[in-house]
XYZ file of C-alpha atoms in Angstrom:
673
model
C -5.829 -14.784 -2.560
C -4.276 -15.260 0.912
C -3.657 -12.116 2.806
C -0.165 -11.964 4.348
C -0.611 -8.649 6.262
C -2.216 -5.238 6.366
C -1.230 -1.521 6.072
C -2.852 0.972 8.313
C -2.922 4.529 7.183
C -3.229 7.124 9.986
C -3.589 10.857 9.549
C -3.671 13.451 12.229
C -1.899 16.007 14.476
C 1.269 15.238 16.613
C 3.370 17.188 18.951
C 2.629 19.662 21.720
C -0.810 21.233 21.957
C 0.531 24.700 21.180
C 2.587 23.537 18.211
C 0.688 20.741 16.341
C 1.830 19.310 13.009
C -0.410 17.157 10.787
C 1.388 13.990 9.473
C 0.202 10.930 7.518
C 1.849 7.555 8.239
C 1.367 4.063 6.833
C 2.185 1.270 9.379
C 2.656 -2.394 8.227
C 0.899 -4.846 10.472
C 1.217 -8.686 10.510
C -1.837 -9.481 12.676
C -5.257 -7.856 13.127
C -4.332 -5.543 16.026
C -2.380 -2.252 16.237
C -1.825 0.156 19.089
C -0.323 3.495 18.269
C 0.943 6.171 20.657
C 3.097 8.214 18.203
C 3.552 8.878 14.509
C 6.872 9.838 13.017
C 8.261 10.105 16.530
C 5.619 12.752 17.321
C 3.262 11.889 20.141
C -0.587 11.605 19.490
C -2.689 14.199 21.151
C -5.694 13.388 23.276
C -9.058 14.890 22.222
C -7.768 15.459 18.643
C -9.364 13.650 15.676
C -7.454 11.122 13.585
C -8.395 9.492 10.213
C -7.673 5.642 9.980
C -8.041 3.337 7.088
C -6.811 -0.275 6.365
C -5.889 -2.255 3.269
C -4.862 -6.007 2.853
C -1.525 -6.823 1.267
C 0.185 -9.818 -0.218
C 3.553 -8.969 -1.817
C 2.969 -6.350 -4.488
C -0.823 -6.828 -4.351
C -2.920 -4.333 -2.332
C -6.634 -4.403 -1.859
C -7.205 -0.630 -1.605
C -8.025 1.238 1.506
C -11.156 0.792 3.532
C -13.600 3.569 4.309
C -12.079 6.197 6.656
C -12.859 5.773 10.335
C -12.384 8.724 12.629
C -10.896 8.071 16.027
C -10.304 10.347 18.960
C -7.778 9.320 21.653
C -9.085 9.966 25.331
C -7.362 10.775 28.466
C -6.803 7.933 30.961
C -5.610 9.867 33.928
C -6.035 13.126 35.812
C -3.951 16.074 34.616
C -0.589 16.831 36.078
C -0.511 19.672 38.723
C -0.077 23.002 37.024
C 3.331 24.642 37.240
C 5.043 27.847 36.254
C 2.495 29.660 38.465
C 2.954 33.414 38.821
C 0.984 35.671 41.302
C 1.097 39.521 41.298
C -0.651 41.697 43.727
C -2.844 44.634 42.558
C -5.231 46.982 44.263
C -7.656 44.623 45.949
C -6.850 42.034 43.386
C -4.248 39.352 42.462
C -3.347 38.375 38.871
C -2.638 34.608 38.643
C -1.083 32.942 35.620
C 0.242 29.480 34.871
C 1.496 27.214 32.109
C -1.284 25.175 30.511
C -0.905 21.497 31.417
C -1.520 18.682 28.973
C -4.864 16.895 28.772
C -6.646 19.608 30.817
C -10.086 20.924 29.990
C -10.143 23.800 32.575
C -8.598 24.977 35.743
C -9.706 25.972 39.263
C -8.108 28.731 41.394
C -8.161 28.462 45.173
C -7.159 31.287 47.541
C -7.271 32.277 51.197
C -6.092 35.142 53.322
C -2.881 34.299 55.113
C -3.713 32.916 58.553
C -7.091 31.444 57.590
C -7.625 27.622 57.582
C -9.814 27.011 54.480
C -9.270 28.000 50.885
C -12.034 29.524 48.759
C -12.602 27.939 45.385
C -13.319 30.028 42.309
C -16.265 28.129 40.962
C -15.824 29.319 37.479
C -14.347 26.797 34.982
C -11.233 28.774 33.778
C -10.215 27.643 30.275
C -7.455 30.267 29.928
C -4.151 30.078 31.695
C -4.675 33.218 33.712
C -7.195 34.740 36.139
C -7.660 37.822 38.290
C -9.033 37.270 41.780
C -11.192 40.386 42.550
C -12.766 42.005 45.585
C -9.930 41.279 48.091
C -8.851 43.265 51.028
C -6.074 45.914 50.358
C -2.665 45.418 51.952
C -3.331 41.780 52.772
C -1.375 38.587 52.099
C -3.079 35.712 50.235
C -2.050 32.091 49.563
C -3.013 30.741 46.102
C -2.845 27.421 44.292
C -4.206 26.144 40.997
C -5.586 22.743 39.826
C -6.417 21.280 36.394
C -9.472 19.246 35.565
C -10.358 16.727 32.832
C -12.852 13.806 32.445
C -10.802 11.679 34.830
C -11.033 14.259 37.629
C -9.097 17.104 39.311
C -5.374 17.107 39.442
C -3.201 17.502 42.558
C -2.861 21.169 43.600
C 0.083 23.222 42.397
C 2.458 24.484 45.064
C 1.087 27.227 47.151
C 2.101 30.791 46.249
C 1.847 33.951 48.145
C 1.010 37.513 47.014
C 0.179 40.833 48.748
C -2.516 43.167 47.531
C -1.747 46.786 47.315
C -3.473 50.113 48.293
C -3.901 53.213 46.444
C -1.385 55.249 48.527
C 1.711 56.447 46.636
C 5.138 55.206 47.523
C 6.785 57.219 50.172
C 9.958 58.408 48.314
C 12.954 59.735 50.352
C 12.755 63.394 51.450
C 16.384 63.670 52.623
C 17.726 66.903 51.235
C 14.667 67.226 49.048
C 14.832 70.142 46.835
C 11.311 70.642 45.533
C 9.540 70.447 48.881
C 5.944 71.698 48.865
C 2.385 71.007 50.264
C 0.075 68.531 48.365
C -1.216 70.061 45.093
C 1.449 72.752 45.247
C 4.677 73.205 43.392
C 7.997 74.266 44.977
C 9.032 77.841 44.165
C 12.482 76.373 43.270
C 10.896 74.979 40.010
C 10.154 77.789 37.654
C 9.171 75.746 34.527
C 7.768 72.324 33.843
C 7.274 71.146 30.283
C 6.633 67.728 28.505
C 7.329 66.534 24.965
C 5.320 63.654 23.528
C 2.466 62.181 25.473
C 0.459 64.451 27.775
C -0.678 65.238 31.247
C -3.714 63.462 32.854
C -5.836 64.413 35.753
C -3.706 67.492 36.355
C -5.636 70.655 37.301
C -2.521 72.816 37.373
C -1.778 72.218 33.674
C -4.142 74.526 31.971
C -1.588 75.726 29.383
C -0.192 73.798 26.409
C 2.854 71.588 27.148
C 3.096 72.279 30.815
C 3.914 69.413 33.190
C 3.253 70.873 36.697
C 1.296 67.800 37.622
C 4.542 65.775 37.730
C 5.915 68.063 40.562
C 2.681 69.013 42.399
C 3.060 66.556 45.236
C -0.273 64.895 44.228
C -0.346 61.121 43.308
C -3.218 61.288 40.882
C -1.950 63.979 38.368
C 0.554 62.429 36.063
C 2.414 62.446 32.766
C 1.453 59.660 30.336
C 3.077 58.464 27.058
C 1.510 55.550 25.049
C 4.833 53.809 24.318
C 7.302 51.547 26.157
C 10.246 53.430 24.811
C 10.581 57.101 25.595
C 14.316 57.069 26.244
C 16.285 54.022 25.002
C 16.477 53.184 21.389
C 14.610 56.199 20.041
C 16.399 59.546 20.164
C 15.129 61.699 23.051
C 14.763 64.894 21.051
C 12.199 66.988 22.778
C 10.458 63.972 24.463
C 9.909 63.316 28.197
C 9.858 65.860 30.959
C 11.878 69.102 31.229
C 12.178 71.198 34.418
C 13.948 74.485 35.034
C 15.004 75.699 38.502
C 15.397 79.123 40.013
C 19.094 78.625 40.021
C 21.661 75.939 39.259
C 21.621 73.138 41.840
C 24.102 70.384 42.359
C 22.592 66.924 42.263
C 23.457 63.290 41.564
C 20.087 61.673 41.442
C 16.364 62.152 41.133
C 13.409 59.892 42.169
C 10.109 59.278 40.494
C 7.070 56.955 40.744
C 4.346 55.739 38.372
C 0.656 56.510 38.871
C 0.112 52.711 38.828
C 3.030 50.284 38.895
C 3.384 48.111 35.804
C 4.736 44.545 35.436
C 7.561 45.663 33.169
C 10.101 47.896 35.043
C 11.783 50.909 33.932
C 15.250 50.009 32.863
C 16.711 52.796 30.738
C 16.877 56.606 30.870
C 18.282 59.435 28.851
C 19.235 62.723 30.634
C 20.236 66.035 29.394
C 20.923 69.104 31.603
C 21.863 72.748 31.081
C 24.381 74.425 33.407
C 24.124 77.999 34.795
C 25.543 79.339 31.548
C 22.915 77.591 29.506
C 25.402 75.119 27.991
C 23.622 71.677 27.441
C 25.263 68.328 28.436
C 24.106 64.837 27.633
C 24.789 62.163 30.234
C 25.921 58.982 28.367
C 23.162 56.384 28.358
C 25.440 53.552 29.417
C 26.451 55.507 32.642
C 22.896 56.195 33.826
C 21.567 53.772 36.449
C 17.851 53.238 36.812
C 17.349 51.600 40.262
C 13.839 50.251 41.330
C 13.373 50.608 45.039
C 10.530 50.086 47.553
C 9.372 52.013 50.601
C 8.659 50.325 53.933
C 5.285 49.116 52.628
C 6.726 47.533 49.595
C 5.446 50.239 47.174
C 7.693 50.721 44.214
C 9.493 53.871 43.023
C 12.635 54.557 40.999
C 15.884 56.459 41.407
C 17.795 57.785 38.379
C 21.370 57.928 39.470
C 23.833 60.047 37.565
C 27.405 58.871 37.197
C 28.559 61.822 39.231
C 27.268 65.088 40.532
C 26.026 67.639 38.010
C 25.119 71.401 38.358
C 21.793 71.804 36.610
C 19.789 74.974 35.940
C 17.507 72.904 33.728
C 17.108 69.085 33.289
C 15.285 66.873 30.801
C 14.865 63.093 31.054
C 13.024 60.316 29.285
C 12.395 56.672 30.253
C 12.003 53.282 28.663
C 10.792 49.896 29.859
C 13.086 46.891 30.150
C 11.079 45.036 27.483
C 8.865 45.908 24.504
C 5.752 46.260 26.634
C 3.827 48.798 28.726
C 3.458 52.462 28.657
C 5.309 55.529 30.314
C 3.709 57.211 33.316
C 5.180 59.499 35.937
C 3.000 60.848 38.815
C 5.762 62.623 40.806
C 9.403 63.551 40.498
C 11.712 64.498 43.420
C 15.034 66.382 43.012
C 17.643 66.290 45.710
C 20.414 68.678 46.620
C 23.803 66.904 46.535
C 25.318 65.465 49.633
C 29.164 64.767 49.433
C 29.125 61.986 52.109
C 29.041 59.176 49.524
C 31.797 60.790 47.423
C 33.985 61.151 50.553
C 33.559 57.543 51.555
C 34.335 56.263 48.051
C 37.458 58.431 48.197
C 38.774 56.391 51.043
C 39.699 53.493 48.738
C 42.752 53.146 46.480
C 41.428 50.415 44.147
C 38.293 49.381 42.170
C 37.660 46.342 44.411
C 37.741 48.357 47.612
C 40.313 46.149 49.267
C 42.895 48.880 49.808
C 42.699 52.325 51.628
C 44.613 55.384 50.547
C 47.591 56.252 52.782
C 45.945 59.383 54.076
C 43.040 57.439 55.733
C 43.197 57.331 59.533
C 40.734 56.246 62.341
C 39.728 59.870 62.771
C 38.782 60.002 59.037
C 36.432 56.946 59.388
C 35.014 58.124 62.736
C 34.069 61.533 61.344
C 32.323 59.938 58.378
C 30.472 57.425 60.667
C 29.211 60.422 62.712
C 27.876 62.157 59.572
C 26.168 58.898 58.327
C 24.262 58.771 61.653
C 23.055 62.374 61.381
C 19.647 63.109 60.091
C 18.649 65.750 57.625
C 17.456 68.612 59.872
C 14.387 69.321 57.661
C 12.950 65.892 56.788
C 14.335 64.205 59.928
C 15.412 61.380 57.704
C 18.738 59.550 57.379
C 20.560 59.420 54.058
C 18.511 57.033 51.850
C 21.599 54.890 51.253
C 22.591 54.880 54.852
C 22.857 50.986 55.107
C 25.085 50.891 52.146
C 27.281 53.798 53.389
C 27.615 52.134 56.859
C 28.646 48.838 55.079
C 31.356 50.654 53.218
C 32.574 52.333 56.272
C 32.717 49.032 58.043
C 34.645 47.618 55.136
C 37.118 50.482 55.460
C 37.361 49.866 59.168
C 38.101 46.211 58.565
C 40.919 47.167 56.200
C 42.330 49.602 58.686
C 42.183 46.881 61.435
C 43.754 44.384 58.936
C 40.707 42.056 59.135
C 39.816 39.506 56.449
C 37.484 40.876 53.723
C 34.977 39.089 51.632
C 36.661 36.944 48.988
C 37.706 38.355 45.555
C 36.866 36.003 42.807
C 38.963 35.673 39.669
C 36.870 35.318 36.528
C 38.128 32.606 34.075
C 38.018 33.992 30.467
C 38.023 30.507 29.155
C 34.455 29.960 30.484
C 32.335 32.205 28.258
C 29.017 32.408 26.377
C 30.967 32.528 23.059
C 31.713 28.847 23.210
C 30.226 27.167 19.990
C 27.110 24.955 20.173
C 27.517 21.170 19.836
C 23.966 20.007 19.365
C 23.014 19.574 22.991
C 21.960 21.845 25.827
C 22.257 21.982 29.602
C 25.544 24.047 29.613
C 26.035 27.496 31.051
C 28.890 29.914 31.534
C 28.219 30.689 35.222
C 31.036 31.171 37.621
C 30.231 31.263 41.382
C 30.880 34.311 43.465
C 30.486 32.485 46.857
C 27.687 34.781 48.019
C 23.998 34.172 48.502
C 21.684 37.247 48.704
C 17.956 37.761 49.582
C 15.540 39.042 47.095
C 14.987 42.779 47.652
C 18.383 43.141 49.182
C 20.646 45.918 47.863
C 24.250 44.750 47.258
C 27.272 46.261 45.612
C 29.336 44.354 43.157
C 32.906 45.635 42.573
C 34.673 44.834 39.441
C 38.445 45.127 38.639
C 40.211 44.736 35.353
C 43.787 44.688 34.202
C 43.481 47.616 31.789
C 40.016 49.050 31.951
C 39.354 52.115 34.272
C 36.482 52.720 36.607
C 33.180 53.280 34.745
C 34.253 51.408 31.635
C 31.752 48.855 30.415
C 32.677 45.109 30.688
C 31.676 41.760 29.231
C 30.499 40.492 32.617
C 26.909 39.865 33.537
C 25.503 39.254 37.087
C 23.231 36.247 37.363
C 20.819 35.973 40.289
C 19.258 32.601 41.211
C 16.459 31.244 43.374
C 17.558 28.597 45.914
C 15.600 25.345 45.741
C 13.636 26.760 42.812
C 11.139 25.631 40.249
C 12.287 25.622 36.665
C 10.240 28.656 35.848
C 11.863 30.800 38.443
C 15.503 29.473 38.526
C 17.611 32.470 37.404
C 17.767 35.908 35.822
C 20.546 37.949 34.304
C 20.240 40.992 36.496
C 22.732 43.444 35.004
C 25.833 43.980 32.738
C 28.434 45.190 35.063
C 30.919 48.016 34.692
C 34.449 48.460 36.162
C 34.238 49.726 39.684
C 31.045 49.942 41.820
C 27.691 48.410 40.617
C 24.709 48.882 42.924
C 22.241 46.077 42.452
C 18.842 45.197 43.968
C 18.427 41.410 44.021
C 15.233 40.512 42.108
C 12.383 38.370 43.436
C 12.189 35.439 41.055
C 9.255 33.571 42.606
C 6.064 33.850 44.711
C 6.461 30.739 46.700
C 5.765 31.011 50.467
C 9.400 30.392 51.266
C 12.561 32.423 51.281
C 13.297 34.295 48.063
C 16.858 34.717 46.829
C 19.862 32.473 46.183
C 23.393 32.314 45.058
C 25.006 34.866 42.714
C 27.136 34.128 39.692
C 28.996 36.002 36.926
C 29.181 35.013 33.288
C 31.760 36.264 30.886
C 30.230 37.237 27.430
C 33.440 37.637 25.335
C 36.345 35.411 24.358
C 39.463 37.483 24.821
C 42.523 35.849 26.433
C 43.763 39.223 27.535
C 40.765 40.067 29.683
C 41.516 39.648 33.309
C 38.614 40.377 35.643
C 38.137 40.127 39.397
C 34.871 40.491 41.245
C 33.998 41.115 44.931
C 30.526 41.378 46.391
C 29.583 43.610 49.337
C 26.379 42.468 50.894
C 24.589 39.200 51.031
C 26.193 36.352 52.972
C 29.459 34.662 52.066
C 29.015 30.866 51.511
C 31.543 28.139 51.156
C 32.674 27.378 47.571
C 35.316 25.066 46.044
C 37.132 26.078 42.889
C 38.861 23.061 41.269
C 38.827 24.441 37.758
C 42.023 23.818 35.810
C 43.510 21.657 38.674
C 41.749 18.365 37.852
C 44.736 16.850 36.080
C 47.308 14.419 37.562
C 49.904 17.200 38.127
C 47.604 19.115 40.610
C 46.571 16.149 42.891
C 48.174 17.887 45.908
C 46.606 21.236 45.001
C 43.108 19.544 44.832
C 43.522 17.894 48.205
C 44.722 21.199 49.786
C 41.849 23.254 48.447
C 39.265 20.517 49.427
C 40.622 20.439 53.006
C 40.180 24.180 53.260
C 36.727 23.846 51.887
C 35.832 21.032 54.347
C 37.027 23.261 57.334
C 34.950 26.146 56.028
C 31.920 23.896 55.625
C 32.213 22.454 59.161
C 32.282 25.898 60.692
C 29.552 27.350 58.384
C 27.131 24.544 58.629
C 27.286 24.448 62.439
C 26.234 28.125 62.511
C 23.758 28.183 59.634
C 20.581 28.160 61.714
C 21.949 30.903 64.062
C 23.008 32.968 61.083
C 19.554 32.528 59.567
C 17.822 33.923 62.684
C 20.134 36.938 62.690
C 20.248 38.004 59.037
C 16.843 36.765 57.896
C 14.213 35.892 60.473
C 15.030 39.102 62.500
C 15.534 41.306 59.485
C 13.077 43.772 57.973
C 13.064 41.980 54.706
C 9.643 40.149 54.492
C 10.966 37.960 51.643
C 13.174 35.975 54.101
C 11.462 36.449 57.382
C 10.602 32.816 57.856
C 11.330 30.202 60.555
C 14.440 28.170 59.649
C 13.812 25.289 57.232
C 16.909 23.560 55.827
C 15.266 22.914 52.492
C 14.251 26.586 51.950
C 17.052 28.646 53.705
C 19.016 30.375 50.947
C 22.069 30.202 53.276
C 22.414 26.585 52.310
C 23.867 27.434 48.912
C 27.326 26.170 47.966
C 29.107 25.397 44.670
C 31.923 23.166 43.505
C 33.361 24.103 40.137
C 35.328 21.535 38.075
C 36.563 21.544 34.467
C 33.409 20.279 32.942
C 30.850 20.295 35.911
C 29.574 22.697 38.493
C 27.838 21.285 41.436
C 25.217 23.617 43.049
C 24.154 21.808 46.156
C 23.087 22.432 49.829
C 26.157 22.873 52.080
C 24.748 20.579 54.651
C 24.310 17.744 52.185
C 27.896 18.110 50.778
C 29.335 17.942 54.222
C 27.150 14.989 55.195
C 28.230 13.193 52.025
C 31.994 13.347 53.095
C 31.140 10.984 56.003
C 33.204 10.790 59.165
C 36.931 10.868 59.855
C 39.590 13.597 59.770
C 39.392 16.768 57.666
C 41.934 15.125 55.241
C 39.779 11.888 54.997
C 36.615 13.937 54.213
C 38.541 16.014 51.690
C 39.896 12.905 50.051
C 36.480 11.293 49.719
C 35.132 14.503 48.140
C 38.103 14.780 45.755
C 37.651 11.181 44.667
C 34.063 11.760 43.929
C 34.795 14.826 41.889
C 37.557 13.054 39.965
C 35.027 10.243 39.115
C 32.531 12.713 37.928
C 35.097 14.430 35.601
C 35.985 10.952 34.227
C 32.446 10.147 33.592
C 31.920 13.527 31.782
C 34.887 12.913 29.509
C 33.496 9.411 28.639
C 30.233 11.129 27.800
C 31.839 13.665 25.557
C 34.091 11.022 23.862
C 30.978 9.001 23.116
C 29.829 12.139 21.217
C 33.057 12.355 19.353
C 34.452 15.277 21.321
C 38.019 15.482 22.708
C 40.477 18.272 23.734
C 42.932 17.422 21.022
C 40.588 18.035 18.159
C 41.548 20.649 15.576
C 38.181 22.245 15.179
C 36.705 23.855 18.300
C 33.244 22.446 17.665
C 34.880 18.957 18.162
C 36.519 19.862 21.460
C 35.161 19.310 24.951
C 32.781 22.281 25.774
C 34.441 25.131 27.769
C 31.164 25.690 29.628
C 29.814 23.546 32.474
C 26.981 21.181 33.021
C 25.344 22.538 36.199
C 24.242 19.675 38.437
C 21.997 20.341 41.317
C 20.598 23.683 40.292
C 17.635 22.098 38.449
C 17.224 19.432 41.021
C 16.014 21.980 43.430
C 12.769 22.186 41.373
C 11.688 19.090 43.256
C 10.595 20.515 46.501
């Protein structure tokens, strides 16, 4: 019988290496040759075994399958360079981790101390996706990169990352108006009782009696409280858990500070606090009003401040902590309590609104001058300034600018039509970010003010602050930093990557509700104001003049800003005390280059220099017209894209409408450094 064709049966795994699925496929073939790279749209996997058999066919006749042959695809090129690299400094060690790359047998890690010429190679063949470099110097900076290896050779290196090793010295927490001052190994006479509930005390010679916690206030870094759980004060009721301290009398305070015996990768993020007044009456501070703020001393060593929503008078106080995520343990090596200073309260009382754009009628130049003098006065005992001195000076300068009728930083209206509640439509790439027109360095402490049409100061909101990394890799692009409340929000900008380049980037808010009655406004104090162009809801034909007017104002701002960007970098970054931005100016890396253009369907997050260069030459009006024309073309293209997917704004069902959120163009492109 004549053979008219063949059927090839192939069985084996497909997909990604961490999520393989075994499939069996029969492939009809006319000739005597078949090349296969995928089965059922799933890609074959190198170094995995496949079963192959063949039978002849002629119409309904089939010969039966041949004996099974086992075949293993092989790599034909070197691995890609590893990415998603993370480096974290420890005591005389650095933890390195990365994403496993496809077709890689093992990895090499290279490192060198900053300033040295040659890298040292870890000779070990590392099959895991993490490694700890040991026996390093303490308090030293190291550069690290990773490569992958297979039978075809070694990959190109990953990007170079930087980490600093630590020493064993404890963080130097502020001593300004410190209440429990004492020598090392001693307890202040102002603390008359120290107890723990749950967990126990470790390496604490003062704790010879059951349930005492003197080691948490003995001014010794080694004695500490330990609890083998991540949640001591978030979801679980506090009850008798955590630490409880009683004072010799009631003291007025609005914060306490603490540090861990060894910093962990997961931060503390939540706290429960209960206190007893002079009459013995207990009071629970609402969980949502407590702020847990991670800070660092001048050497970068971490500690935490628990900030109360206002001053309290406590004869006794209890608190319990929880990690941000379900990971880690609870440890506290030292707790500092502080007597209350009214200076912050008096400065906040200067303002007549939540956004701090108006002063009360009673404020005069003498009022501000008197507060400035107090902010510049050291505590006579510790010889230290107020720990929030820079913030207080910034607020006083803001008040001075209002009094002098100077222009303040912009206030941004939040559009309630752009929100995270928008329904899914089967494709990704959209977000609900709205630009604030501010770029901020990692480690910088900023203040975000939120106003609302009906909520009062201290009320919770449906706004989240999003911090980004300028010119980032995909793994370190953004982080939701906090859910904001009405009024003042103190934020420390997180470090999102370990590249040897400036850390920080543009700030955004996202609205997490869908209420047409919500009217929010946001203003940022701190960071650097950057040019932004808001064309949202003015992209229709009726708003052509408005688009042109806004674009002209944006071009003028760009021209002034771009001309000064290198000078501004030297002033606020290179000559600052923040090591995360103390670099020579590089246009690709400088976070001052951030700028955003928001349309109806798109948001462009691009370098300010490139936006300006793209508008060409000519008058301001000519440049603005060119920019507007490009934005109109982009919007038209997006609507064609959505129409192709069957979406339009006149549809009855919301899932068939054009998405309310934006495709963010340019933010991901910065991954190509």
